[in-house]
Amino acid sequence: MVDESEVTASEIARLAGVGRAAVSNWRKRFTDFPQPVGGTDTSPRFRSAEILSWLEDQGKLGTESARELVWQRLATSGSDPVVDRVAAAGEYLAGRHPTTTLDKRTRDSLDALAADGGAEPAFDELCGRFVASNWRTMAVTPPDLARLMTDLVAPLAGSVFDPACGLGTLLRTAARTKAGIHAAGQEVDPSLARLAVAGLAFGGAESAIETGDSLRADAFPDLRADAVVCNPPFNDRNWGAEELAYDQRWAFGLPPKGESELAWVQHCLAHLRPGGRAVVLMPPAAASRRSGRPIRAELLRRGAVRAIVQLPAGAAPPLGLSLQLWVLEQPAEQAPDTRVLFVDGTAGLPQRIDDIGWRALRERVDPVWESFLADPAAVAEEPGRHTVRPVIDLLDDEVDLTPARYLRPATELDIAALRTTQRSFAKLLDDLAELLPDVQPTHMDTGPKATVSIAELQRSGAVSVRQQAGRLEVQTGGDGLPVYTARDVISGEPPSGRIPAGTEHTAVLPGDVLVPTVLTRAVALVVTEPGAALGPHVQLLRPDPDQIDSWFLAGFLRSRDSLRFASTMSGTHRVDVRRVEVPRVPIAEQRKYAAAFELLARFDATLSRASNLGHDLTRSLNDGLAAGALAPTGRPSQKPAT
C-alpha cells in the first residue's frame, strides 16, 4: 500500500498550478528539489511534506493553488484518517477547538482559504473533495434533493431529526431554511458525525449528533421530533432483523429481513410527534415488493402515508434508479385522512434529472403538494402527472404504491411537456455542433508507426487488465449494486444489471476503459460515474494516468483497425485486448488525441439521445396533429424559444 503522505508529479503540478512538464523541468534545474521516495522511473512519488516545503520556499504556491494546498495538507499530513482531519478543519473554520491537532501551516492555509471565499464555503469545498475521493463508500444526498425533501416536511418548527445523517446535508438544509431549528441526528461512522457537527456549527443551529447504528442502538429513544428527513441505506440484509424482532418501533408490522427500508420507515415514524411529518428516500421496489405488503397496508389503514413522489433517474445514488420520496405522517388522535397523493415526476418528460432539470421537477411537485395540504379533496386529477386516491382503493391484493399504477394516461396532449421536449431536442442539436473536434490532415510518412501492445503496457505496469472472477448472477433492474453488462458497454448506457449488496465483485472506477469480449463493431466505454461493478463478458483496462490517458486508449480501441487483432467467427469478433496495439507517444501528445476522442464519444452519445428524443417528438407531434390538439400554422418551422 502506498503511504498516503506521498504525492505524484501530477499532484505536484496541481499544487503549483502548472503542467506536469514544469515539474519535470524543476527536477532537472534545481538540485534541492526533493528526491523520489517510491514509485517508478516514469511515475515517481515524493514525500508530501518535503514537496510542500520546497514549493513554499520557492514561492510557487500562489493564490490559485491555495485550495489544492489545503487539501493536500489535510490528505497527507499526520497519522489520523483523512476524514478526521477534514472534520478538524471544519471545527477550526467554525471557530471551535479542533479535536484533531492541525499544524500551524495547515491552520494558516485554512485561514487563507476562508479569507478568499468565506469559512463555510471553504468547509463545503473540503467536504466535496473528501466525498469525491471516497465515492465508493458514501452516498451523499444532492443539495437540490435535500431542499425538496426539506420543503415537503415544511413548515418547519421545533426539531428536525435525521437517523442516518451522514455528513449532515439534510439537517444543514433544514437549519438554513428555518432559524431556531433544533437539529438531531445519528450516524454510524463517528468521523462523519464529526463532519455533521462541524457543518451545523456554521449556521449556529442547536444540534445533537450521536454516533451508532440507529436501528440496533437508537441514541434518541425518547425523541419525538416535529419533522424527520432521511436518506437511509438501501438493500441492507444485515440490519438486525433477528435481534430486533420484538422491538416496539415496529408498530406497523415486523419488517422482513429483506425489507430494511421498511424498518427505517417505521423508525422514522416512531420518532415523530403526533401530526409530525417525515420524508424518506426509498428505492422503487419498496413500493411493490410482496414481502412488504402487510406493512404497506397497515401504514395506509392508519393514515401514515400522505404522498408518494416518483423521481427521475439520477436524482440521487444509485443514479440508475428512479427513486421515490415517501411523505409520511404520525397519525394524530383524530381520524386520519383517507387520501394519498401520487405524483410522477417523470411522466411526459425526459427520464433523467440532468435532462429535466430540478426547476421543472419542482414546478410539477410543489403546487400540487401545497394544494393537497390545503384540501386533499379539492385536488383535481391531472392524467399522467398526479392523482389523489382514497386509501380503500389502494388496499388490494398487491398494495402497490408505485405512482404510475394509479395515474390514468393523458388523453389530451400536454403542451407544456411537448414544449419541454422541443427545447431539450433543440439544445441537443445545438450541443452537437460544439462536439466535433477541430482536425486537420497530417503528412503521414511511409515508415511504420511505433506501437506498443496492451500486453506490453500491462507488463510494464502502465495498464492493468481485469475480468470478473467467478460466476456473477446478474439481474436486470431492481435493487442492488449496478453492474456493467456487455450490452451496456456496446450501447453506451448506464449500468443496467444488478447484484445483491455484499456480493463479491470487481469494482469499476472512473477512468476505467471497458470492452466487451464479443462484439460486432469496435466499441470501448470510458467510465465516468462511480459505484458500479464489472459484469461478465466485459474486459476492464485501468491505465496509470501518469503514463496512459484513458480516452487516448479508448479512442484506439474504438477504431475499426483494432478489430484486426480479434478473431472473427460468424460475423462477430472475440476480442483479447492484450493483442491490440496503440501508438507509443508521450503522455502530453496522448492528451491532445484524448481530447478529440472524448469529444467524438460525447458527440456519438448526444447524437443517439437526439435521435431517441426526436422519435418521441415526432410521435407526439403526429398524434397531436391527428387528434386535433395541434394545427399547422403554415409558417416555416421555427426552433422554440429557450
Short mmCIF file of N, CA, C and O in Angstrom, two decimals, residues 25 84 88 119 122 124 129 139 173 177 258 268 289-290 317 330 359 364 369 374 410 447 480 558 593 597 601 608 622:
data_model
loop_
_atom_site.label_atom_id
_atom_site.label_comp_id
_atom_site.label_asym_id
_atom_site.label_seq_id
_atom_site.Cartn_x
_atom_site.Cartn_y
_atom_site.Cartn_z
N ASN A 25 10.84 19.70 -15.36
CA ASN A 25 11.89 20.71 -15.56
C ASN A 25 12.52 21.13 -14.24
O ASN A 25 13.74 21.29 -14.14
N ASP A 84 -11.02 12.52 9.63
CA ASP A 84 -10.86 13.20 10.91
C ASP A 84 -10.17 14.54 10.75
O ASP A 84 -10.50 15.51 11.45
N ALA A 88 -11.66 18.14 11.58
CA ALA A 88 -10.93 19.11 12.40
C ALA A 88 -10.83 20.46 11.69
O ALA A 88 -10.94 21.52 12.32
N ALA A 119 -15.64 31.08 5.38
CA ALA A 119 -15.32 29.88 6.13
C ALA A 119 -16.21 28.70 5.76
O ALA A 119 -15.74 27.58 5.55
N ALA A 122 -15.52 27.30 2.34
CA ALA A 122 -14.24 26.58 2.39
C ALA A 122 -14.45 25.17 2.93
O ALA A 122 -13.91 24.19 2.41
N ASP A 124 -17.29 23.46 2.87
CA ASP A 124 -18.07 22.70 1.87
C ASP A 124 -17.16 22.18 0.77
O ASP A 124 -17.34 21.06 0.27
N ARG A 129 -14.25 17.55 -1.72
CA ARG A 129 -13.05 16.82 -2.11
C ARG A 129 -13.00 15.46 -1.41
O ARG A 129 -12.63 14.45 -2.01
N ALA A 139 -22.86 7.64 0.06
CA ALA A 139 -24.00 8.05 -0.77
C ALA A 139 -24.53 9.35 -0.17
O ALA A 139 -25.26 9.34 0.82
N THR A 173 -29.54 21.69 5.58
CA THR A 173 -30.53 22.33 4.71
C THR A 173 -31.73 22.80 5.52
O THR A 173 -32.24 23.91 5.31
N THR A 177 -33.10 26.68 6.27
CA THR A 177 -34.47 27.04 5.88
C THR A 177 -35.19 27.79 6.98
O THR A 177 -35.95 28.73 6.71
N GLY A 258 -35.42 -8.90 4.26
CA GLY A 258 -35.07 -8.23 3.00
C GLY A 258 -35.73 -6.89 2.80
O GLY A 258 -35.67 -6.32 1.71
N CYS A 268 -38.41 6.07 11.55
CA CYS A 268 -38.69 7.50 11.39
C CYS A 268 -40.04 7.86 12.01
O CYS A 268 -40.17 8.88 12.71
N ARG A 289 -42.76 -4.66 -3.44
CA ARG A 289 -42.33 -6.00 -3.04
C ARG A 289 -43.45 -6.72 -2.30
O ARG A 289 -44.07 -6.16 -1.41
N ARG A 290 -43.63 -7.97 -2.63
CA ARG A 290 -44.70 -8.74 -2.00
C ARG A 290 -44.46 -8.91 -0.50
O ARG A 290 -45.40 -8.90 0.30
N PRO A 317 -27.83 8.86 -5.69
CA PRO A 317 -27.33 7.49 -5.82
C PRO A 317 -28.31 6.50 -5.21
O PRO A 317 -28.92 6.81 -4.18
N GLN A 330 -47.13 10.90 11.32
CA GLN A 330 -47.53 10.15 12.51
C GLN A 330 -48.99 10.51 12.80
O GLN A 330 -49.31 11.66 13.08
N ARG A 359 -35.62 22.58 -11.58
CA ARG A 359 -36.67 23.60 -11.60
C ARG A 359 -37.96 23.03 -12.20
O ARG A 359 -39.06 23.23 -11.65
N ARG A 364 -43.55 20.75 -11.05
CA ARG A 364 -44.54 19.68 -11.11
C ARG A 364 -44.96 19.24 -9.71
O ARG A 364 -46.12 18.88 -9.50
N TRP A 369 -48.58 19.65 -4.20
CA TRP A 369 -48.39 19.32 -2.77
C TRP A 369 -49.03 20.39 -1.88
O TRP A 369 -49.70 20.08 -0.89
N ALA A 374 -53.69 21.88 1.62
CA ALA A 374 -54.80 22.79 1.91
C ALA A 374 -56.13 22.05 1.92
O ALA A 374 -56.96 22.25 2.81
N ALA A 410 -52.56 10.27 -20.09
CA ALA A 410 -53.04 11.57 -20.54
C ALA A 410 -53.79 11.40 -21.86
O ALA A 410 -53.23 10.92 -22.85
N GLY A 447 6.94 5.17 -43.35
CA GLY A 447 7.53 4.19 -42.45
C GLY A 447 6.52 3.70 -41.43
O GLY A 447 5.48 4.31 -41.21
N GLY A 480 -30.00 -3.24 -5.60
CA GLY A 480 -28.68 -3.84 -5.56
C GLY A 480 -27.64 -2.97 -6.23
O GLY A 480 -27.89 -1.85 -6.69
N ARG A 558 -11.72 1.93 -30.03
CA ARG A 558 -12.96 2.14 -30.77
C ARG A 558 -12.75 2.19 -32.28
O ARG A 558 -13.72 2.23 -33.04
N TYR A 593 -4.82 13.87 -28.42
CA TYR A 593 -5.73 12.93 -29.07
C TYR A 593 -6.90 12.60 -28.16
O TYR A 593 -8.04 12.44 -28.61
N PHE A 597 -10.86 12.44 -28.97
CA PHE A 597 -11.62 11.19 -28.82
C PHE A 597 -12.79 11.37 -27.86
O PHE A 597 -13.88 10.83 -28.07
N ALA A 601 -16.78 10.85 -28.62
CA ALA A 601 -17.64 9.96 -27.84
C ALA A 601 -18.88 10.71 -27.34
O ALA A 601 -19.99 10.18 -27.36
N SER A 608 -27.18 9.96 -30.34
CA SER A 608 -28.13 8.89 -30.01
C SER A 608 -29.30 9.44 -29.20
O SER A 608 -30.46 9.11 -29.45
N ASN A 622 -47.12 14.11 -34.28
CA ASN A 622 -48.03 13.40 -35.19
C ASN A 622 -49.36 13.10 -34.50
O ASN A 622 -50.44 13.30 -35.08
#
